[in-house]
XYZ file of C-alpha atoms in Angstrom:
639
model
C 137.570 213.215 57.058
C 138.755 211.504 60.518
C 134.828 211.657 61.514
C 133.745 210.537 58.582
C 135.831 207.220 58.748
C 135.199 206.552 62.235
C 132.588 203.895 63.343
C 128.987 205.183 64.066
C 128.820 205.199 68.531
C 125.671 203.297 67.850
C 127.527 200.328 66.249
C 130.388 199.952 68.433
C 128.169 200.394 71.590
C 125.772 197.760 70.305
C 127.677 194.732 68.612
C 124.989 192.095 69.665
C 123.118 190.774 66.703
C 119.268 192.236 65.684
C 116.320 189.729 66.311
C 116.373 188.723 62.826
C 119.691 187.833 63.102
C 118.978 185.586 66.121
C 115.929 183.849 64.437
C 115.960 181.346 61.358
C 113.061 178.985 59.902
C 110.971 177.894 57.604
C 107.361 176.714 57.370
C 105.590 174.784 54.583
C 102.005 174.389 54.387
C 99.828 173.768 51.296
C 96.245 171.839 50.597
C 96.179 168.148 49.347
C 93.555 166.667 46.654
C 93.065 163.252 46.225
C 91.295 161.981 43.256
C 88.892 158.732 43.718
C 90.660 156.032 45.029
C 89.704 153.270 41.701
C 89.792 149.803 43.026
C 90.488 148.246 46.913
C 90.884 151.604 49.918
C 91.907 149.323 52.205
C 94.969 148.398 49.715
C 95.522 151.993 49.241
C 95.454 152.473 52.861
C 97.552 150.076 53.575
C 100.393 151.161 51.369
C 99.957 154.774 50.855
C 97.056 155.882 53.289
C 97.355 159.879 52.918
C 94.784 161.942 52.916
C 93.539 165.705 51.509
C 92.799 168.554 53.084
C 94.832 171.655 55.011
C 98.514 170.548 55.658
C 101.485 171.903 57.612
C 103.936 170.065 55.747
C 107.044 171.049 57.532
C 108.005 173.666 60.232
C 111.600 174.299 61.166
C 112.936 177.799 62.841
C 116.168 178.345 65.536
C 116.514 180.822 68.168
C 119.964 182.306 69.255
C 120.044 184.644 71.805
C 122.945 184.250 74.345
C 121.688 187.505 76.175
C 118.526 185.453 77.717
C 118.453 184.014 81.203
C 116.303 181.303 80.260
C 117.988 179.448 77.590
C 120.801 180.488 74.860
C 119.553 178.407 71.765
C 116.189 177.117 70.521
C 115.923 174.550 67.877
C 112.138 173.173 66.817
C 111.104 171.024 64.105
C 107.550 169.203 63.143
C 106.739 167.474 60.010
C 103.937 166.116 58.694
C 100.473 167.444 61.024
C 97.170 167.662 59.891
C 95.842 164.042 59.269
C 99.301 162.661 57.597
C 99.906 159.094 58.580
C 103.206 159.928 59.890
C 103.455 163.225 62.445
C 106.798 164.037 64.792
C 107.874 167.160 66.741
C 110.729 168.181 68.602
C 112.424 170.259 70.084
C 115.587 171.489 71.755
C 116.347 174.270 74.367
C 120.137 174.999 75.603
C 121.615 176.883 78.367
C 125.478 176.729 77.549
C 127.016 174.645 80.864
C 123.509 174.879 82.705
C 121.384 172.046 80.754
C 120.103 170.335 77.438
C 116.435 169.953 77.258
C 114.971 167.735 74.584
C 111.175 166.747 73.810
C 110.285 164.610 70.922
C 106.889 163.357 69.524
C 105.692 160.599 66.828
C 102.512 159.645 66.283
C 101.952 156.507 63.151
C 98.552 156.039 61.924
C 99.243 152.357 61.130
C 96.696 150.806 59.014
C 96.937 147.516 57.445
C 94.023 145.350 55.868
C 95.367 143.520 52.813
C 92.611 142.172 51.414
C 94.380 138.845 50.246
C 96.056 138.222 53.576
C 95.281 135.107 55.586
C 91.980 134.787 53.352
C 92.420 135.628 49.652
C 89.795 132.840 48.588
C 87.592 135.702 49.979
C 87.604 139.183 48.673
C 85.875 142.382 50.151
C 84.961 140.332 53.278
C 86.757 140.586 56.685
C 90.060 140.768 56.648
C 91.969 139.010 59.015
C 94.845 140.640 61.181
C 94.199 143.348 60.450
C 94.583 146.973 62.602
C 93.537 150.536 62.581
C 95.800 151.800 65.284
C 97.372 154.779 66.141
C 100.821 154.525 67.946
C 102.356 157.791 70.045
C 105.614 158.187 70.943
C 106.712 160.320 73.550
C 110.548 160.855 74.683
C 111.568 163.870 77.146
C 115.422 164.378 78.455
C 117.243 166.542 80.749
C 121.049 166.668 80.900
C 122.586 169.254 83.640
C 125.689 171.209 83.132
C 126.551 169.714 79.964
C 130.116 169.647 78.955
C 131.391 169.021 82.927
C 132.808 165.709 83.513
C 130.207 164.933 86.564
C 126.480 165.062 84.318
C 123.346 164.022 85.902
C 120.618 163.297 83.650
C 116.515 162.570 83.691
C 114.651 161.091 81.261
C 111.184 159.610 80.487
C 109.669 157.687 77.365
C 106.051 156.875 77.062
C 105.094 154.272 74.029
C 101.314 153.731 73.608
C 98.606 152.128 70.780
C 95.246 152.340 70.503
C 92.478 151.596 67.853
C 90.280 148.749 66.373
C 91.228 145.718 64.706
C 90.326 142.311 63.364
C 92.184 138.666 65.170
C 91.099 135.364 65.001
C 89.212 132.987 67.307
C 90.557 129.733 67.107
C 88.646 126.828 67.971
C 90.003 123.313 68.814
C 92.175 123.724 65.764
C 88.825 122.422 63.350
C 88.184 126.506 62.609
C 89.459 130.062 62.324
C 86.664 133.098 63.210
C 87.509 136.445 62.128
C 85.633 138.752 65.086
C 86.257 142.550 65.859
C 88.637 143.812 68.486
C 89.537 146.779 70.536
C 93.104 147.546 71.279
C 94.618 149.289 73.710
C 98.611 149.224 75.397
C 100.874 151.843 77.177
C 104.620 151.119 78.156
C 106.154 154.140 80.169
C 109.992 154.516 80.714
C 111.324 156.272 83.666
C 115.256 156.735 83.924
C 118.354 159.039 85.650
C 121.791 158.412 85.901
C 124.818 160.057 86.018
C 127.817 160.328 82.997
C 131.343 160.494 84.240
C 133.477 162.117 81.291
C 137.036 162.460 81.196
C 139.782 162.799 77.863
C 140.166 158.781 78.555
C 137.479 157.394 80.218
C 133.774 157.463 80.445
C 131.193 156.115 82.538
C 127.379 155.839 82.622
C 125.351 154.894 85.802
C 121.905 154.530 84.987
C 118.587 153.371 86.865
C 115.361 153.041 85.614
C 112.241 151.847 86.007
C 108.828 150.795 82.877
C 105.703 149.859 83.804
C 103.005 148.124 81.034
C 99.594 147.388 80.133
C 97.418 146.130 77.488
C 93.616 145.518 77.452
C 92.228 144.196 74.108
C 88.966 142.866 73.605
C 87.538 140.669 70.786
C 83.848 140.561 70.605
C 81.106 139.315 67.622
C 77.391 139.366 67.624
C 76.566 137.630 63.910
C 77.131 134.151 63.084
C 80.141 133.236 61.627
C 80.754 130.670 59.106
C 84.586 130.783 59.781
C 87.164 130.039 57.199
C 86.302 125.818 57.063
C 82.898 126.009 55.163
C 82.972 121.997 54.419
C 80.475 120.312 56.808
C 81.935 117.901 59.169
C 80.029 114.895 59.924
C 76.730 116.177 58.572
C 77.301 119.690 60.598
C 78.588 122.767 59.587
C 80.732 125.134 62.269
C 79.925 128.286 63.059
C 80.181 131.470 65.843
C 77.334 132.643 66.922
C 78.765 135.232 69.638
C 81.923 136.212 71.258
C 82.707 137.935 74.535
C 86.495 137.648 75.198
C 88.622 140.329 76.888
C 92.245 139.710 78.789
C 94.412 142.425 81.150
C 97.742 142.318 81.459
C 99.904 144.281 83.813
C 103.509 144.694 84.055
C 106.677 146.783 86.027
C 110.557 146.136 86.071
C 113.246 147.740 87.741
C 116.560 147.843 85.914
C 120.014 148.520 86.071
C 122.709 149.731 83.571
C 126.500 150.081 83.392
C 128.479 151.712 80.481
C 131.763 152.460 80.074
C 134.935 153.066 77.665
C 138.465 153.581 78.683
C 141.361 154.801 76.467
C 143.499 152.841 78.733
C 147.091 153.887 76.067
C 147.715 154.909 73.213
C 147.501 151.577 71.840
C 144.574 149.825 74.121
C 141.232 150.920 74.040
C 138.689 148.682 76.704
C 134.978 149.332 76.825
C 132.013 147.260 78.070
C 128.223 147.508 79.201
C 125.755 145.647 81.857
C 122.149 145.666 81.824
C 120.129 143.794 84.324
C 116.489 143.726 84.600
C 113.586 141.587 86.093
C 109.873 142.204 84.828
C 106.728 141.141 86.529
C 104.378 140.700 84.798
C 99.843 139.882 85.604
C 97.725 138.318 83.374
C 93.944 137.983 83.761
C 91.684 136.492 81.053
C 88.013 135.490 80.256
C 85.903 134.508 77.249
C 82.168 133.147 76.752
C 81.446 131.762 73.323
C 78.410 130.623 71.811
C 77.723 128.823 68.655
C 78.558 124.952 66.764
C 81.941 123.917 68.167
C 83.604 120.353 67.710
C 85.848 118.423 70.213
C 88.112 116.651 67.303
C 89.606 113.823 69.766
C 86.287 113.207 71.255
C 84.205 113.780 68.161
C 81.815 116.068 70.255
C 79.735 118.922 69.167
C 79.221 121.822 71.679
C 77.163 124.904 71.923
C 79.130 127.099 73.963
C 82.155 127.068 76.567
C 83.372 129.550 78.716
C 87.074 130.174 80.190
C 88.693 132.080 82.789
C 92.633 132.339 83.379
C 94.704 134.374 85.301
C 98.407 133.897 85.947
C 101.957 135.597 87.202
C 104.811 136.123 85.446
C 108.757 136.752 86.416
C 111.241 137.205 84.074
C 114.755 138.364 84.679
C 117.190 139.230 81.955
C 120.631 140.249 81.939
C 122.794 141.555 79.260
C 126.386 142.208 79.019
C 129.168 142.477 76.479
C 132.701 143.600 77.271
C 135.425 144.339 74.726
C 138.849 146.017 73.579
C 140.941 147.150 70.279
C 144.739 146.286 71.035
C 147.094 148.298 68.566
C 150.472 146.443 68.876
C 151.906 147.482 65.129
C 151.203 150.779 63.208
C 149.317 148.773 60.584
C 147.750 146.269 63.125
C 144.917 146.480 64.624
C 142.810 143.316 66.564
C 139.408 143.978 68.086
C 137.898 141.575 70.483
C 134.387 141.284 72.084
C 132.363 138.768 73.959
C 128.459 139.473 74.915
C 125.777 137.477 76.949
C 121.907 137.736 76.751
C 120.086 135.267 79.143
C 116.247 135.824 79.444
C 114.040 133.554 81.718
C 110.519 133.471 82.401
C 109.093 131.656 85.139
C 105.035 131.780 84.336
C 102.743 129.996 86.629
C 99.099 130.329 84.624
C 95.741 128.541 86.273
C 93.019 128.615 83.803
C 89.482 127.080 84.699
C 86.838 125.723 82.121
C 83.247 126.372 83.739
C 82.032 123.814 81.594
C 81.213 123.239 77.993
C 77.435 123.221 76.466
C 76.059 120.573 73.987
C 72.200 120.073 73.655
C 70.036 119.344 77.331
C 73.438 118.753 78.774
C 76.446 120.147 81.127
C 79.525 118.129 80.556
C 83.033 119.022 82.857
C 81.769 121.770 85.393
C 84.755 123.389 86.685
C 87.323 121.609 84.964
C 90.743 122.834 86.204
C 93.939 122.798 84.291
C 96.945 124.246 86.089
C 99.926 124.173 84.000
C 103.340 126.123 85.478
C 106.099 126.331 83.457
C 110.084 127.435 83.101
C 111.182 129.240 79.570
C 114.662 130.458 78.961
C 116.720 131.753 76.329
C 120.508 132.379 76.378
C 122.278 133.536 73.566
C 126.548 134.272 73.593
C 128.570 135.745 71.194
C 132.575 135.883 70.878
C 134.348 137.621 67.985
C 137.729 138.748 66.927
C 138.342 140.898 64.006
C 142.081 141.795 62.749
C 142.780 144.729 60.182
C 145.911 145.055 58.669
C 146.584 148.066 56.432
C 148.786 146.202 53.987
C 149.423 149.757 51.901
C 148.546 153.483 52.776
C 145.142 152.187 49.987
C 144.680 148.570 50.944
C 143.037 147.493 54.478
C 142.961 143.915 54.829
C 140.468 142.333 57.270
C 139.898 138.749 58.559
C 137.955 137.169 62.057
C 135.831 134.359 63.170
C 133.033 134.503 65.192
C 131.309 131.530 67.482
C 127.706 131.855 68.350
C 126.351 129.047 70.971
C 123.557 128.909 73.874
C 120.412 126.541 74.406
C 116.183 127.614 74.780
C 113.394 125.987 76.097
C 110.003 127.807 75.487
C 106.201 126.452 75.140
C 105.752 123.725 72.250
C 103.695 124.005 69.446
C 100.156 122.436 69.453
C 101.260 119.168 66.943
C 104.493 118.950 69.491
C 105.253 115.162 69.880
C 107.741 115.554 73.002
C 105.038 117.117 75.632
C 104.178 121.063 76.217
C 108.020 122.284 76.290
C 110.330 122.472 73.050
C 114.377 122.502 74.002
C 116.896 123.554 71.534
C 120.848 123.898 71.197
C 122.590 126.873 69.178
C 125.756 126.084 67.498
C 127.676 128.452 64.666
C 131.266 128.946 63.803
C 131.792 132.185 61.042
C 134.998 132.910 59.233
C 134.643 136.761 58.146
C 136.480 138.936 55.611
C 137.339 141.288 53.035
C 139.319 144.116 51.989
C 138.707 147.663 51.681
C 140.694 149.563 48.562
C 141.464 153.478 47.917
C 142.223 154.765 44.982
C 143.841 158.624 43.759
C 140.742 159.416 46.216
C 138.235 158.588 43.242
C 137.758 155.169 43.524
C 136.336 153.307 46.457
C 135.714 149.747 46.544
C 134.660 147.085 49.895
C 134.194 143.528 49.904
C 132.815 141.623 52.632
C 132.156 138.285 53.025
C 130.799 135.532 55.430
C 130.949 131.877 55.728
C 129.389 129.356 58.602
C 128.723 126.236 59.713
C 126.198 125.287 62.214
C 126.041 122.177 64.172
C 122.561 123.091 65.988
C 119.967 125.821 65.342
C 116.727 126.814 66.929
C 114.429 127.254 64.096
C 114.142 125.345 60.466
C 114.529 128.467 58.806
C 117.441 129.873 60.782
C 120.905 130.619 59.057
C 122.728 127.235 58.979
C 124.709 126.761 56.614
C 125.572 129.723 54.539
C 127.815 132.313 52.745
C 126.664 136.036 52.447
C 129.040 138.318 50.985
C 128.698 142.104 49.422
C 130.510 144.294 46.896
C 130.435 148.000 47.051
C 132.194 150.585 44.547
C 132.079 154.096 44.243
C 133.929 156.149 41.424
C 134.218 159.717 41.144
C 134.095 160.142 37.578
C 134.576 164.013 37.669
C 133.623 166.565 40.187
C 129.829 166.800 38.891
C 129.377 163.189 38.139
C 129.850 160.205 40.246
C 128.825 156.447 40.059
C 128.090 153.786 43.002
C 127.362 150.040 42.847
C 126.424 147.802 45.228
C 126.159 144.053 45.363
C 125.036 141.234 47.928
C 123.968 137.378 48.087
C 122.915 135.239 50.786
C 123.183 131.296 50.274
C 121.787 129.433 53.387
C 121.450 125.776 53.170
C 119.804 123.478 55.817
C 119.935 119.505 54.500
C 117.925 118.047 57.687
C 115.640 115.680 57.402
C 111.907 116.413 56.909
C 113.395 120.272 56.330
C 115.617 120.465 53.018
C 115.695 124.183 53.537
C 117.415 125.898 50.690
C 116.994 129.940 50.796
C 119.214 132.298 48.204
C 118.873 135.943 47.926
C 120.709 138.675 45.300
C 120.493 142.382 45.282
C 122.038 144.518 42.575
C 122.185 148.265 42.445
C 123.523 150.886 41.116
C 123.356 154.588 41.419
C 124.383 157.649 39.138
C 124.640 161.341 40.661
C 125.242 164.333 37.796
C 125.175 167.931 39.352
C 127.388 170.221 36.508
C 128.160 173.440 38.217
C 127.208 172.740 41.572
C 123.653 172.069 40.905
C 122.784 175.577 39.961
C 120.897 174.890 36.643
C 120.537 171.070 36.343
C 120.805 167.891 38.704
C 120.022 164.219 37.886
C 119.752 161.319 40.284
C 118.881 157.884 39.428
C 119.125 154.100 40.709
C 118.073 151.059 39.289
C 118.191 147.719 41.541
C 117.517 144.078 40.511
C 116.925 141.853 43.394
C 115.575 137.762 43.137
C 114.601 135.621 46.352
C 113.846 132.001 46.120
C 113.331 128.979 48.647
C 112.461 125.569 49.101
C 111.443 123.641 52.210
C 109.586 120.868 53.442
C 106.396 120.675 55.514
C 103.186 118.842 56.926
C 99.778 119.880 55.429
C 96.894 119.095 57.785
C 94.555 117.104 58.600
C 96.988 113.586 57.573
C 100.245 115.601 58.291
C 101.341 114.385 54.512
C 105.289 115.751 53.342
C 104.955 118.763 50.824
C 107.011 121.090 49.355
C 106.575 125.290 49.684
C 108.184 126.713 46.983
C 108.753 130.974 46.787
C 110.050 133.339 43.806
C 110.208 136.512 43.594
C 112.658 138.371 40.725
C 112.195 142.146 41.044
C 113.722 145.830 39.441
C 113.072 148.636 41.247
C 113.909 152.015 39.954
C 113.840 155.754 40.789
C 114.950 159.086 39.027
C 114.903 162.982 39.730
C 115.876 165.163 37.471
C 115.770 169.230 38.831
C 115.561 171.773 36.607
C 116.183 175.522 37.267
C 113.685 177.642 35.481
C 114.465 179.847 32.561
C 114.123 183.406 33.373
C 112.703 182.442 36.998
C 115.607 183.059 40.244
C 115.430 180.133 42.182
C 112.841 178.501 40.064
C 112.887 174.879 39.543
C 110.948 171.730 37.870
C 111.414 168.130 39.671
C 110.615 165.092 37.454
C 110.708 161.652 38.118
C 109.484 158.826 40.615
C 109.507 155.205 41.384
C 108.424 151.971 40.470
C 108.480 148.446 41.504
C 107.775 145.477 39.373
C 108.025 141.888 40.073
C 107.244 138.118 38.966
C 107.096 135.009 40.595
C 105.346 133.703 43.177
C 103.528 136.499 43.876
C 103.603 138.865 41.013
C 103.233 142.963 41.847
C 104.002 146.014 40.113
C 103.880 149.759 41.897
C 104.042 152.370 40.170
C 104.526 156.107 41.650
C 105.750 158.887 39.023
C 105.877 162.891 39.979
C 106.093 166.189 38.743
C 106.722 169.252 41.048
C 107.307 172.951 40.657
C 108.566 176.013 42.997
C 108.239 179.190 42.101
C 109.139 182.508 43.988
C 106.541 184.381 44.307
C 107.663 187.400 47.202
C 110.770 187.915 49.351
C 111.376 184.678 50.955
C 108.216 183.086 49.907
C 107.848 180.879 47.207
C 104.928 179.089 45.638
C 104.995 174.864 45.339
C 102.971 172.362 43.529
C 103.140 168.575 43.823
C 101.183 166.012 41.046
C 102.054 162.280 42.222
C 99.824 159.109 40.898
C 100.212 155.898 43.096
C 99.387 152.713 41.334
C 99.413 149.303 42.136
C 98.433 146.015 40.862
C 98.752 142.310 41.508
C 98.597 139.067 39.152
C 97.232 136.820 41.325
C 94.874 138.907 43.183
C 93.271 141.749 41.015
C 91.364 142.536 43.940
C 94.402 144.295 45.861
C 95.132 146.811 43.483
C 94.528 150.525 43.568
C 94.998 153.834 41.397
C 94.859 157.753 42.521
C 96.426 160.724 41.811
C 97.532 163.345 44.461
C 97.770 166.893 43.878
C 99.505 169.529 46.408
C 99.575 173.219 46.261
C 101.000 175.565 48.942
C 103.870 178.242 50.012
C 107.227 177.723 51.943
C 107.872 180.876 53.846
C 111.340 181.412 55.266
C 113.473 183.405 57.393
């Protein structure tokens, strides 16, 4: 009897876990159909843009094994590979007090060509601005002995497009040419510092270092009508060909500063400094060829030519500094004050070979120099006070003044000369409350109010109130409800602007999982939302006042409802989707309903199928809209 209750040698000589203990993860892979994609691809594209064919849907596994010299946990995830628009990896290996080693990796297939954007008086032809890009994101870090107060780190980020595209050529202002381009940019980040941790104060020392570059070129071998077809002066405009390409090149060298002090038990102090100053090389040329017209000398032109090169420095520092005083148990006042100033002293030289017209040179080697000083400085100062007025009622009040002054490059129908200065002036008054009750019942209301006495832009917040509602009730332990409101007034009386802008959003939410979820779950949300705005402008050529009017009044809803089963462990249906429907100015309606099943089909692997239909149509534009179903079958095996 004694032997028989005594633990096995084996165990008690071995108490480290097995390898399947140490390893955990899942992967999810499956096959994608697409039916025929009924009306506009590049719509489709734009919006949806996936595509059939073998998938690795998702891949997630850990690795704990203390025992190893190399590392003591391994975390890995990837989503999302095999031609899906949106692909990241990433992983993380640990050595407890030795380092933290992180890698992560996103690459967007970004494709955009709306068919009614910039041009919607003409369908299925080019599109302008419009890209088929891919952009790659690549971020690598190294912390050493982790969890020490003294902890060096290295890291490096890497940011890059490339792809194909469509821009415009501008001519003169008299005409707009859609022509192909090639695009092509890279910003890498190189950075190590050190972070000084202690129970009340911490400290970041960081240097670092980017360097950039970007090489596009536009070029177009077909005539062109542009988008002005009306003949002007008996003569109709048009591109014949198009060589344009421009480098830039760029490098900075920054420092940063971070810290945060729990100076008492009632004073906390924290602040940061960033200072950088980019340098940046420009080098351009073009060579066009086609009808051109000189509006202020009433000249046509065959072709013109134009090289520029120019230099670029632009320092930029940042800092904000700040503290939460504590003076009463139910007091608390938080104070900070920040500083962004960005300048850019640019000294471009651009030289006109000369411009073409029939039997004739006119301007050889006309020169126009033109150095100029931008800058941009922005300061903020706010103080907030909470006061807990009962052990459920937080009261909170503060004002915040916003001021600093710009000069950058004016626009092309600028009256004052090349430069544009402006002044920024804005006072806010902030509060609300926030309200607990018999821990069921959540409700916070915030609100804004501010009057500016300068602004940069016409459509900048001036004068306006924003405030927002939210409320969440715990109706029982399966069922739970949450609302959420917000508006935005801004109002903006100057002359030649009458800018009046007014946004609402209304949602709510309802969450019902009886019995933790085990045999049936329902989610669903239903949001009403309306934009409008009015403002005044100049229409072209005779600069004669108008009015732009927008509306846009829109419900958006989504639903899932899971379902276990019957008869089937760890079976379960998913119905539901979303949809989007909207009038007004520019009237849309999405719709995107689903259906999906997983079924267990072997020890830890289970058997999933997806049916989804994306539609979408548009009022104004029938041209735009798009209709396909999606179908998905694969397994989820897990560990």
């Amino acid at each position: 009897q004694a032997a028989t209750a005594a633990p096995a040698p084996t165990s008690a000589g071995n108490p480290a876990p097995t390898a399947a203990e140490n390893f955990h993860g899942s992967i999810d892979f499956g096959y994608r159909w697409l039916t025929d994609v009924h009306g506009s691809m590049n719509e489709y594209r734009s919006v949806v843009d996936l595509g059939q064919g073998p998938k690795l849907f998702g891949l997630e596994f850990s690795l704990r094994d203390p025992s190893t010299h190399l590392f003591d946990e391994l975390d890995v995830r990837a989503y999302g590979w095999g031609g899906e628009p949106y692909s990241t990896a990433h992983a993380d290996i640990r050595k407890k007090s030795v380092y933290d080693l992180s890698f992560d990796y996103r690459n967007i297939a970004y494709f955009n060509a709306v068919p009614s954007f910039a041009n919607p008086g003409a369908p299925g032809g080019v599109d302008e601005q419009s890209f088929d890009i891919h952009r790659r994101a690549l971020s690598a870090g190294l912390d050493l002995f982790p969890g020490a107060h003294f902890i060096p780190y290295l890291a490096f980020d890497r940011n890059s497009g490339s792809g194909r595209g469509v821009e415009t050529w501008v001519q003169d202002s008299n005409n707009e040419y859609a022509v192909p381009t090639l695009l092509s940019d890279s910003t890498e980040n190189y950075r190590g510092g050190v972070r000084i941790e202690y129970s009340r104060f911490h400290l970041t020392l960081e240097q670092g270092g980017t360097t950039y570059q970007d090489n596009d070129q536009a070029s177009d071998a077909t005539l062109l009508g542009g988008d002005n077809k009306t003949p002007i002066l008996g003569q109709t405009l048009s591109l014949s060909s198009l060589q344009q390409a421009y480098s830039i090149r760029g490098h900075s060298i920054y420092s940063k500063v971070l810290f945060t002090s729990h100076l008492a038990s009632w004073f906390d102090v924290y602040g940061q400094f960033l200072y950088s100053e980019p340098k940046t090389d420009i080098h351009f040329s073009e060579v066009a060829n086609g009808n051109f017209l000189n509006i202020s000398q009433l000249l046509f032109y065959s072709s013109l030519s134009t090289m520029g090169t120019g230099t670029d420095n632009q320092p930029h520092t940042t800092g904000n500094v700040g503290f939460e005083l504590r003076p009463l148990r139910r007091l608390r006042i938080i104070e900070s004050l920040m500083t962004d100033r960005y300048h850019d002293a640019a000294a471009p030289y651009v030289v006109n070979p000369g411009v073409a017209i029939p039997q004739a040179l006119v301007n050889p080697f006309a020169f126009a120099p033109f150095a100029f000083t931008e800058y941009v400085n922005y300061n903020q100062q706010q103080i907030d006070v909470l006061y807990d007025l009962t052990n459920r009622i937080t009261l909170h009040g503060g004002w915040r003044y916003v001021w600093g002054d710009a000069q950058t490059l004016a626009g092309q129908l600028s009256q004052t000369g090349p430069l544009a200065s402006g002044q920024l002036r804005r006072n806010t008054g902030i509060g609300g409350l926030t309200y607990h009750a018999l821990d069921k019942l959540t409700v916070n209301l915030d609100f804004e109010g501010a009057s500016s006495d300068d602004i940069y832009f016409r459509t900048s917040l001036n004068d306006y109130k924003k405030g927002r509602a939210r409320a969440r009730y715990q109706l029982a332990k399966s069922l739970s409800l949450q609302a959420n409101f917000q508006v935005l007034n801004n109002q903006n009386p100057g002359q030649g602007i009458n800018y009046s802008f007014q946004s609402r959003d209304n949602a709510l939410s309802i969450f019902w999982a009886p019995d933790s979820a085990k045999r049936i779950s329902v989610m669903g949300e239903y949001d009403r939302s309306t934009v409008s705005s009015n403002i005044d402008y100049l229409t072209l050529p005779f600069l004669t006042s108008a009015v732009s009017r927008y509306r846009d009044n829109a419900h958006t809803a989504t639903s899932a409802i899971n379902v276990a089963l019957p008869g089937i462990k760890d079976g379960k249906l998913t119905l539901g989707g979303s949809m989007f429907v909207s009038s007004g100015s520019a009237p849309s309606r999405y719709y995107q309903p689903l259906a999906r099943v997983s079924v267990p089909v072997y020890k830890r692997v289970s058997w999933n199928a997806e049916w989804q239909y994306y539609g979408f149509g548009q009022s104004f534009y029938l041209y735009d809209g798009f209709r396909t179903n999606s179908f998905i079958t694969g397994l989820r095996v897990t560990q």
